[in-house]
Short mmCIF file of C-alpha atoms in Angstrom, two decimals:
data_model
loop_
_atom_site.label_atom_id
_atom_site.label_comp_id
_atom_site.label_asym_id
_atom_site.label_seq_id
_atom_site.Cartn_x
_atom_site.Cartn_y
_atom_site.Cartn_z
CA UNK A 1 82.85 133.27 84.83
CA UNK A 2 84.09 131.68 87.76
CA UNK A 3 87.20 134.10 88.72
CA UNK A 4 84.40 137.20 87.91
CA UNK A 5 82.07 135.09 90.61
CA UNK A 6 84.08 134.82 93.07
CA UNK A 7 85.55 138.81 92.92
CA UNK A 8 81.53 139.47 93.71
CA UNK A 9 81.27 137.36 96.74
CA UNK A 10 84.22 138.30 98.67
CA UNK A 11 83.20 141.68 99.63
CA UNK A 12 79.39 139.75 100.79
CA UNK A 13 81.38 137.47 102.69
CA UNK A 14 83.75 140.23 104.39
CA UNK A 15 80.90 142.30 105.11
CA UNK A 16 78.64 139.09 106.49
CA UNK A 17 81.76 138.00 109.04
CA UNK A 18 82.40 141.79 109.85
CA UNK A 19 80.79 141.92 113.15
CA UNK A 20 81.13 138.53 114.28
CA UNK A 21 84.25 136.01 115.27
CA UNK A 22 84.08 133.70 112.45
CA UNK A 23 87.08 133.50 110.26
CA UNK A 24 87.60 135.89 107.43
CA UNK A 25 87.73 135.05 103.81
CA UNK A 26 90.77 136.35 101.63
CA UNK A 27 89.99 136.68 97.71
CA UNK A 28 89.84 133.68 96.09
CA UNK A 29 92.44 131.53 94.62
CA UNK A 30 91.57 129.07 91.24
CA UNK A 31 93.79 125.84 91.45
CA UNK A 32 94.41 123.02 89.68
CA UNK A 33 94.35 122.27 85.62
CA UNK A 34 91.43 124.45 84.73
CA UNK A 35 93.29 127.31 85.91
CA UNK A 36 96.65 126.81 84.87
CA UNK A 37 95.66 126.34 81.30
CA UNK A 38 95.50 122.93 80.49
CA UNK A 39 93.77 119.34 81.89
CA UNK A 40 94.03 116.16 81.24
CA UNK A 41 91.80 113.73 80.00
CA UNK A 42 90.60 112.52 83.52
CA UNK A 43 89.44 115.92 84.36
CA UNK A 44 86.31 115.66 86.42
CA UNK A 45 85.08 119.19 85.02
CA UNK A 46 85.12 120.90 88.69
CA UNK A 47 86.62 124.17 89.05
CA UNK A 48 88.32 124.52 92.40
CA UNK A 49 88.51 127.69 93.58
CA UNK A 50 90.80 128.30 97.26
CA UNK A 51 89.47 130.56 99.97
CA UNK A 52 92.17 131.39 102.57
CA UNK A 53 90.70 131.89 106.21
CA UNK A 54 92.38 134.18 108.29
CA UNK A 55 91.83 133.86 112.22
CA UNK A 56 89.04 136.38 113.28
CA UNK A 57 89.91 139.40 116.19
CA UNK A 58 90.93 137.68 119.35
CA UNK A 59 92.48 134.82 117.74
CA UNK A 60 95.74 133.38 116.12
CA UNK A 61 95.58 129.73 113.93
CA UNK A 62 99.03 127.57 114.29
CA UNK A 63 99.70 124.40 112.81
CA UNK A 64 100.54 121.15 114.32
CA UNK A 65 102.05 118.89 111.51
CA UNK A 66 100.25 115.61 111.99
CA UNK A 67 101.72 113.20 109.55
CA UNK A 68 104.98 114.09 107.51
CA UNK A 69 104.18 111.52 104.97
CA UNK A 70 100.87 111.99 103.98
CA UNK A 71 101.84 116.03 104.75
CA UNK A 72 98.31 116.57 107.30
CA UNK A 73 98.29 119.49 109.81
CA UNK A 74 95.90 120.04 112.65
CA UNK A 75 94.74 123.85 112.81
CA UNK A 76 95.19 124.85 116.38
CA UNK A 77 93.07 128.08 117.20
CA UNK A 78 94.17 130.15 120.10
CA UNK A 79 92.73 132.75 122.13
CA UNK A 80 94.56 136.56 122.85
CA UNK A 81 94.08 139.23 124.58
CA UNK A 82 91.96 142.55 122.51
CA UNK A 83 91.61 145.34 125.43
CA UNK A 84 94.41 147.12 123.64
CA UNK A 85 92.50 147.49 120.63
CA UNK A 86 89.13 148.10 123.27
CA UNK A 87 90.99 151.03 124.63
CA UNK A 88 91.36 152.25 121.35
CA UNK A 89 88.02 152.60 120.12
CA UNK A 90 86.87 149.20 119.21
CA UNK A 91 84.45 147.56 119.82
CA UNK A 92 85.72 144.60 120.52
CA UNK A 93 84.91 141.89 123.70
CA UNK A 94 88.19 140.22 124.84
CA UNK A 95 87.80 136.72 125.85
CA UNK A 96 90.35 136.52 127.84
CA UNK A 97 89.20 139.11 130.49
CA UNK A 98 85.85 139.82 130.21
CA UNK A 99 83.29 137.41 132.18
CA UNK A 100 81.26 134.91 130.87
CA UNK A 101 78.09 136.85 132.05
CA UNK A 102 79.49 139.94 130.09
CA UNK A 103 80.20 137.54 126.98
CA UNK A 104 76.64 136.22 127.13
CA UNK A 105 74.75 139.58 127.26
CA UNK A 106 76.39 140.85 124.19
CA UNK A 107 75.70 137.38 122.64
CA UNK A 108 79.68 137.26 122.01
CA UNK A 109 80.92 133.82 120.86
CA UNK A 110 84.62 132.94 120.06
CA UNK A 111 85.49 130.56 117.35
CA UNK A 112 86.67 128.03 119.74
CA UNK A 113 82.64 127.47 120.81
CA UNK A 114 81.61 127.31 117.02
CA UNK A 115 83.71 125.96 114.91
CA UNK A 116 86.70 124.01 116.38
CA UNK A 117 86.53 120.44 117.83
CA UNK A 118 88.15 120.88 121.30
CA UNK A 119 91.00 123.52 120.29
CA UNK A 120 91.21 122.93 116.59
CA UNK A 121 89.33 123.81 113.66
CA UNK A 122 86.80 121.58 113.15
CA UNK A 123 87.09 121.03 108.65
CA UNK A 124 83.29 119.85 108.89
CA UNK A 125 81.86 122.68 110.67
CA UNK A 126 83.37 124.89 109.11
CA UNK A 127 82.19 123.15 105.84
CA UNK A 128 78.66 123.79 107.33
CA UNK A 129 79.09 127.49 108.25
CA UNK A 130 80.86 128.29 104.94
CA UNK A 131 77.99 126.50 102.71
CA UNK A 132 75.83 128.63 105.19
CA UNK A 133 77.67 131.83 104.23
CA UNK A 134 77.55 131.22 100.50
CA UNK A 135 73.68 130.31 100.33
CA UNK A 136 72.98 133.63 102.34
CA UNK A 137 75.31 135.65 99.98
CA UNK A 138 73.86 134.09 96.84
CA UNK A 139 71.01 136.75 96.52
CA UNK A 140 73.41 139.63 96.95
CA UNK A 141 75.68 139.23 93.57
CA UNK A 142 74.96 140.34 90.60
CA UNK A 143 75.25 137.09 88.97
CA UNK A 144 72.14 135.54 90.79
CA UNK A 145 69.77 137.29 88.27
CA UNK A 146 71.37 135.08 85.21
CA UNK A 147 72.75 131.64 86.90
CA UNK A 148 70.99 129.01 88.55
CA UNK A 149 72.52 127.78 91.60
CA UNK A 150 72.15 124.07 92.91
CA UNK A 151 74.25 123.41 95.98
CA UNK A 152 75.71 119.47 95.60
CA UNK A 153 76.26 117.27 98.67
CA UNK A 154 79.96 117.61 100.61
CA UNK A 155 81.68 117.61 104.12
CA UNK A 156 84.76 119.03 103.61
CA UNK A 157 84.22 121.84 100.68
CA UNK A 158 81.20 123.50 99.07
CA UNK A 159 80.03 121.99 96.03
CA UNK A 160 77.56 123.55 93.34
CA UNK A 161 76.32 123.98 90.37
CA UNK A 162 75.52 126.58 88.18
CA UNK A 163 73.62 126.70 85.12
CA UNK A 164 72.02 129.45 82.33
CA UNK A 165 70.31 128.19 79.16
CA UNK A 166 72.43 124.83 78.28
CA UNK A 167 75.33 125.92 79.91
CA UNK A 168 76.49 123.73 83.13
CA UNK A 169 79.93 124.69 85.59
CA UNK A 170 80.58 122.81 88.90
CA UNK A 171 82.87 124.14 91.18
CA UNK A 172 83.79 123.72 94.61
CA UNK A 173 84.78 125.40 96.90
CA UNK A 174 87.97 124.62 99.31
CA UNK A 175 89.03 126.70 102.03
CA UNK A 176 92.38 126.74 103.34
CA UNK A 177 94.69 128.46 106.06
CA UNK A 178 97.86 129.57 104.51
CA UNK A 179 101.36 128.58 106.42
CA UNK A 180 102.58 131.86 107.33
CA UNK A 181 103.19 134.59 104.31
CA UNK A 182 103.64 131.63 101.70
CA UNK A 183 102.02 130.15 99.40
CA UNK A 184 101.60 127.03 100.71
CA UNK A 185 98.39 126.20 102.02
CA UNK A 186 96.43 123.32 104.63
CA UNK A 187 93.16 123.05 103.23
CA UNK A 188 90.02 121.42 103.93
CA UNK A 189 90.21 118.60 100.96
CA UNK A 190 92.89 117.30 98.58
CA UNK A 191 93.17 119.33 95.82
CA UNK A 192 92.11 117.84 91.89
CA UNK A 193 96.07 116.28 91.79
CA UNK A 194 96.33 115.13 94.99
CA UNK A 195 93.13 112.81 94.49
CA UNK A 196 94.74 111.52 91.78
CA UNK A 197 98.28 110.50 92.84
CA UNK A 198 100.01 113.69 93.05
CA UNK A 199 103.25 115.77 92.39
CA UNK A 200 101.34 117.38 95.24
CA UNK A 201 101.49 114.51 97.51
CA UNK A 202 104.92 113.63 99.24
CA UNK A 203 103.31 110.34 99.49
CA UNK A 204 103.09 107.48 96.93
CA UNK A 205 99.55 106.90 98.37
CA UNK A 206 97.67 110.08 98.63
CA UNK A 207 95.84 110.82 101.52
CA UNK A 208 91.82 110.43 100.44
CA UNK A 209 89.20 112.70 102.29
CA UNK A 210 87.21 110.12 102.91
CA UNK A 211 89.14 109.09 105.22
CA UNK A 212 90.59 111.94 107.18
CA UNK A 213 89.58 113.01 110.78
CA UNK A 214 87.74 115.94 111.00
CA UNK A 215 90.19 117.99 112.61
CA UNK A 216 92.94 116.99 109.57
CA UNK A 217 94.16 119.57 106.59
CA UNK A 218 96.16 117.95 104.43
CA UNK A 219 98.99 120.62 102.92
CA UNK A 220 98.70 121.17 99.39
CA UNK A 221 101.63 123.18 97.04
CA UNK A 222 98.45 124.03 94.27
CA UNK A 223 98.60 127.95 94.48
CA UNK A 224 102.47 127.52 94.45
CA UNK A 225 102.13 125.42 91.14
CA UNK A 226 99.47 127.58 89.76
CA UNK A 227 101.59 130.62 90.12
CA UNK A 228 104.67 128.98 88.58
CA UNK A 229 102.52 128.57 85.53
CA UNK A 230 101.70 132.26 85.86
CA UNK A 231 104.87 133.21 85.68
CA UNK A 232 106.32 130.89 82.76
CA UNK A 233 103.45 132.51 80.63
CA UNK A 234 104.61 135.65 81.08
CA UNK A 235 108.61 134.66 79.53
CA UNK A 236 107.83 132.09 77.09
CA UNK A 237 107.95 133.13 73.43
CA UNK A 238 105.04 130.76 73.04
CA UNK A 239 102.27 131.46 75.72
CA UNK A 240 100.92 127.81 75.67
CA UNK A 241 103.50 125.38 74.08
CA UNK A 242 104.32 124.06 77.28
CA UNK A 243 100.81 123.50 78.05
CA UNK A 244 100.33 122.24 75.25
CA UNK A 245 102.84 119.35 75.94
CA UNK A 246 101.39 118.68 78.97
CA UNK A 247 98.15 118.04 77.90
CA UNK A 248 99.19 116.02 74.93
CA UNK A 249 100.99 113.58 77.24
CA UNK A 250 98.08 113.26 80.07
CA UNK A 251 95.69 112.86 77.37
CA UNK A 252 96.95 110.35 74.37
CA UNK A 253 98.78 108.29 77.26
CA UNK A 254 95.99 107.43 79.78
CA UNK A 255 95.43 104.47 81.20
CA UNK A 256 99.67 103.96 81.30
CA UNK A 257 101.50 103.73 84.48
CA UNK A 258 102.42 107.15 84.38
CA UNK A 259 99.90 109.37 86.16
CA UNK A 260 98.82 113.05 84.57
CA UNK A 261 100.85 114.67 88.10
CA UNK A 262 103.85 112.66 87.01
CA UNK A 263 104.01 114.33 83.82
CA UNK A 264 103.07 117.72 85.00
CA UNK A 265 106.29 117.42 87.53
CA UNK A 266 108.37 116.08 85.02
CA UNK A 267 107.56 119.13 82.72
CA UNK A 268 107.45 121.67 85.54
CA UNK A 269 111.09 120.53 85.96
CA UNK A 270 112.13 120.70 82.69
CA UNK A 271 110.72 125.09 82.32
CA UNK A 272 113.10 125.12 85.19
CA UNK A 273 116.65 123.36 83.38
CA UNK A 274 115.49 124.22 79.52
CA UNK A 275 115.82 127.40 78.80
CA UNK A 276 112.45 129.22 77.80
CA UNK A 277 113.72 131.00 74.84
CA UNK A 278 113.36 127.13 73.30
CA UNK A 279 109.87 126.54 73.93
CA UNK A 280 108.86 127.70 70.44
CA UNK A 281 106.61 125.95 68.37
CA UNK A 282 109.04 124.94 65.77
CA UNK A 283 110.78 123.16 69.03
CA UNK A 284 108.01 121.48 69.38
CA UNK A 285 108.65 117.77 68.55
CA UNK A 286 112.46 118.40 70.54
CA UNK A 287 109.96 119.31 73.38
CA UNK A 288 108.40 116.29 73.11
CA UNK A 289 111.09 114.16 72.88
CA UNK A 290 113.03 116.36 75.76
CA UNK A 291 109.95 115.27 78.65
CA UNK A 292 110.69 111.46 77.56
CA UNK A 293 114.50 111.74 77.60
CA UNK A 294 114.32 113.15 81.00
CA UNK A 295 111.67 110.56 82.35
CA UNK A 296 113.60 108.02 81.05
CA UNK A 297 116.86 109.37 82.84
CA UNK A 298 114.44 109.89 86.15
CA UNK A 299 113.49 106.01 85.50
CA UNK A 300 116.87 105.19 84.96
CA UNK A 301 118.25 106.17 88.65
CA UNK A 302 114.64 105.53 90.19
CA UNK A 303 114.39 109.48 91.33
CA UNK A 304 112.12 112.19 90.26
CA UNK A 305 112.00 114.95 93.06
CA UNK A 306 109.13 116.65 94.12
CA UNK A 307 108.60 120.30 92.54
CA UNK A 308 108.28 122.67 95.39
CA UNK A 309 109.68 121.36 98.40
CA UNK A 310 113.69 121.78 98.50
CA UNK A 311 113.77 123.27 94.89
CA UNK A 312 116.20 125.61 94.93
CA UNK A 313 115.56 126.42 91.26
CA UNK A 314 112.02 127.96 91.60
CA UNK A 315 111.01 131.70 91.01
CA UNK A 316 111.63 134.33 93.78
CA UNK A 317 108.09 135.22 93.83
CA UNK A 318 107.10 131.43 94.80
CA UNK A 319 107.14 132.07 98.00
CA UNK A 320 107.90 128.95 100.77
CA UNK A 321 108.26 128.44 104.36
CA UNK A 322 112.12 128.63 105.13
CA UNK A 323 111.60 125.32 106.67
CA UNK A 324 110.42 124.27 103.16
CA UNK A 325 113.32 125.72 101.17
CA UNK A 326 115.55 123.64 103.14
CA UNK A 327 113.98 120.75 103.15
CA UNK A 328 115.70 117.69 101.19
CA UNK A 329 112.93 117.08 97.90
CA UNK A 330 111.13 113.68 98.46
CA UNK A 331 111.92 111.36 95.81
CA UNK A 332 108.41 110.39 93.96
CA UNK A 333 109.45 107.44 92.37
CA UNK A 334 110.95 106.03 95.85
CA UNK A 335 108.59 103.11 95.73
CA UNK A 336 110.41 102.03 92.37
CA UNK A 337 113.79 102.30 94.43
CA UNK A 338 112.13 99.98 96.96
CA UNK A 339 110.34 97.06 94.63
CA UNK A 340 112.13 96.14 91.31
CA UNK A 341 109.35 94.29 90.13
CA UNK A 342 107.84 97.15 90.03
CA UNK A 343 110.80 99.39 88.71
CA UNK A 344 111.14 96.69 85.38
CA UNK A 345 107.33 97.42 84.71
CA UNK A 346 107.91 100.68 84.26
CA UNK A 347 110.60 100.64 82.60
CA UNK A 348 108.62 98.14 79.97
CA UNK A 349 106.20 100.71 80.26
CA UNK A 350 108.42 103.56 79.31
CA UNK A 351 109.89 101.61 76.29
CA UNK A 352 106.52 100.83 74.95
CA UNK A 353 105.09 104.44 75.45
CA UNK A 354 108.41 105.69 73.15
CA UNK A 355 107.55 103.13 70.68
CA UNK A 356 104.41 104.70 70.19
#
C-alpha cells in the first residue's frame, strides 16, 4: 500500500516543483524493519518512507560534516550561473546575473530566500513546504477516493495517517539529500534504528531530533542496509531464514542489554562471513547458535564494527563514498573497551541470555 502510494505522488510532486526553485523529489525509498522484512518487538508501527531532494536549476547542495561522532552534516546550498541553459531555450532566470528588479517582476525566488537559514537548508522549513506539497497533492492520487488521510504533528518529517474501514497505517515521511551517487544519505530525522541505539549510529549515544539545530542532518546508512537485505534475498536458498533469526532474537530477548540494531549488525555480519548456501531451514538452530557464538567472540575482545563504513566485504552494488570505503569501521562496543564494569555486565548478560 505504501510503496504503491508513494509511486502515485512522485509524478504530483515533480509536476507541482516543475516551474518553481524548490527542490525536487526523487522516487521514494522505504527504510527501516518494515521494509526489509522483519521488526522487532519495539516497532512503533511507522512506515518510513525516504524522499531524496535534489538541488533545483540554479543551484548545487554540498555538505559540511558537522560532528564526526554523532555523524551530522549541514546542507550548504549554493547559487550558479543558468544563462547557458537561457541561451538555449529555457526559460530559466539566473540569479547570478539578472537584477533584483528583473527577479521581482517574474516573481522569481531562489531557494536560498525560502527555505535555507542563512546559506543552508533550513530541515524545518523545508518540513513545512514538504507537508505543504503533500496536502496539495493529496486530491490528485488515485488513492484519495479509498483512504482517509490525517496529517500528525512533526518538525522535521511528515507524519500521517491513513485509514479505510478498520484498517490504520502511519507513516512518515523523511526527506534526505544523498552524498554524491551513493547510497548514503543526510536526512531530516534519525531513521527508526538510529532512535533506538543504532548499528546506524557511529555513536554509542544517538543523536535525538529533539535536540538538533535546525540547520543539522544527521547521516544515516538505512537505504544502504535496506538494499543489502535486497540483495541477500535474492541468493539465499531460504528467502526469509535470516529474517527470521533476526526477529526471533529482537523479539524473545527484549528488555536485555543487547539492543534490536546490535543484533541486526551482528547478523548482517555474519550473511557476509557464512556462506549463504547454509542459511537453510534445516540450519536453522546452527544459525541460531552461529549469531551467539559470534557475539560472544565480539564480547570477548570488546569489538563489533560498524556494517557499512570501512566494510570491505559488502556487495558491489552498495554503493559508498570513497571516503567511506576507506574509512577505519568504528568499533560499537567501544564504550565496553572503555568501562569494565560495564564490559562484566554484559558479559553476565550474554551468559544468562545462552542459558535461556
Amino acid at each position: 500500500v505504501i510503496v504503491e502510494l508513494m509511486k502515485s505522488f512522485m509524478p504530483v510532486f515533480v509536476d507541482s516543483v516543475s516551474n518553481s526553485f524548490y527542490p525536487v523529489p526523487e522516487a521514494a525509498i522505504g527504510v527501516g524493519s518494515a521494509f526489509e522484512g522483519w521488526s522487532p518487538r519495539e516497532w512503533d508501527g511507522v512506515y518510513r518512507v525516504l524522499v531524496p531532494l535534489n538541488p533545483p536549476p540554479g543551484h548545487t547542495f554540498h555538505l559540511e560534516l558537522n560532528s564526526i561522532a554523532a555523524r551530522t552534516f549541514s546542507v550548504r546550498v549554493e547559487l550558479v550561473c543558468t544563462c547557458q541553459r537561457e541561451q538555449l531555450g529555457e526559460k530559466l532566470m539566473c540569479f547570478l546575473h539578472h537584477s533584483r528588479k528583473e527577479l521581482r517582476q517574474k516573481h522569481q525566488r531562489s531557494l536560498l530566500k525560502t527555505l535555507c537559514t542563512g546559506s543552508y537548508l533550513d530541515v524545518e522549513k523545508t518540513s513545512h513546504w514538504f507537508y505543504q506539497l503533500l496536502r496539495s497533492s493529496w486530491l490528485h492520487v488515485h488513492q484519495s477516493s479509498s483512504w482517509d488521510l490525517v496529517f500528525q504533528p512533526s518538525s522535521r518529517s511528515c507524519q500521517f495517517q491513513l485509514s479505510k474501514g478498520g484498517r490504520s497505517l502511519m507513516v512518515e515521511l523523511l526527506f534526505g539529500v544523498r552524498q554524491g551517487d551513493s547510497d548514503i544519505f543526510v536526512v531530516s530525522q534519525p531513521t527508526e534504528t538510529q532512535k533506538g541505539g543504532s548499528s546506524t549510529s557511529v555513536s554509542s549515544q544517538p543523536t535525538k531530533a529533539n535536540f538538533l539545530q535546525s540547520t543539522a542532518w544527521p547521516e544515516t546508512y538505512a537505504v544502504a542496509e535496506a538494499k543489502f537485505f535486497r540483495h541477500i534475498a535474492r541468493q539465499v536458498p531460504c528467502e526469509s531464514l535470516h529474517l527470521k533469526c533476526l526477529q526471533l532474537f529482537t523479539c524473545t530477548l527484549r528488555g536485555t542489554a543487547f539492543s534490536s540494531s546490535i543484533w541486526k549488525t551482528v547478523v548482517m555480519h555474519m550473511l557476509t562471513t557464512v556462506p549463504l548456501s547454509r542459511w537453510q531451514r534445516t540450519e536453522f538452530a546452527r544459525r541460531l547458535w552461529g549469531v551467539m557464538a559470534y557475539l560472544g567472540r565480539c564480547l570477548q575482545v570488546k569489538r563489533l564494527e560498524h556494517f557499512v563504513l570501512g566494510n570491505d566485504r559488502l556487495p558491489a552494488e552498495i554503493r559508498l563514498p570513497p571516503a567511506m570505503q576507506r574509512a577505519e569501521p568504528p568499533n560499537l562496543f567501544e564504550h565496553l573497551a572503555r568501562d569494565p564494569a560495564a564490559h562484566r555486565e554484559a558479559m553476565y548478560t550474554y551468559g544468562q541470555l545462552r542459558y535461556r
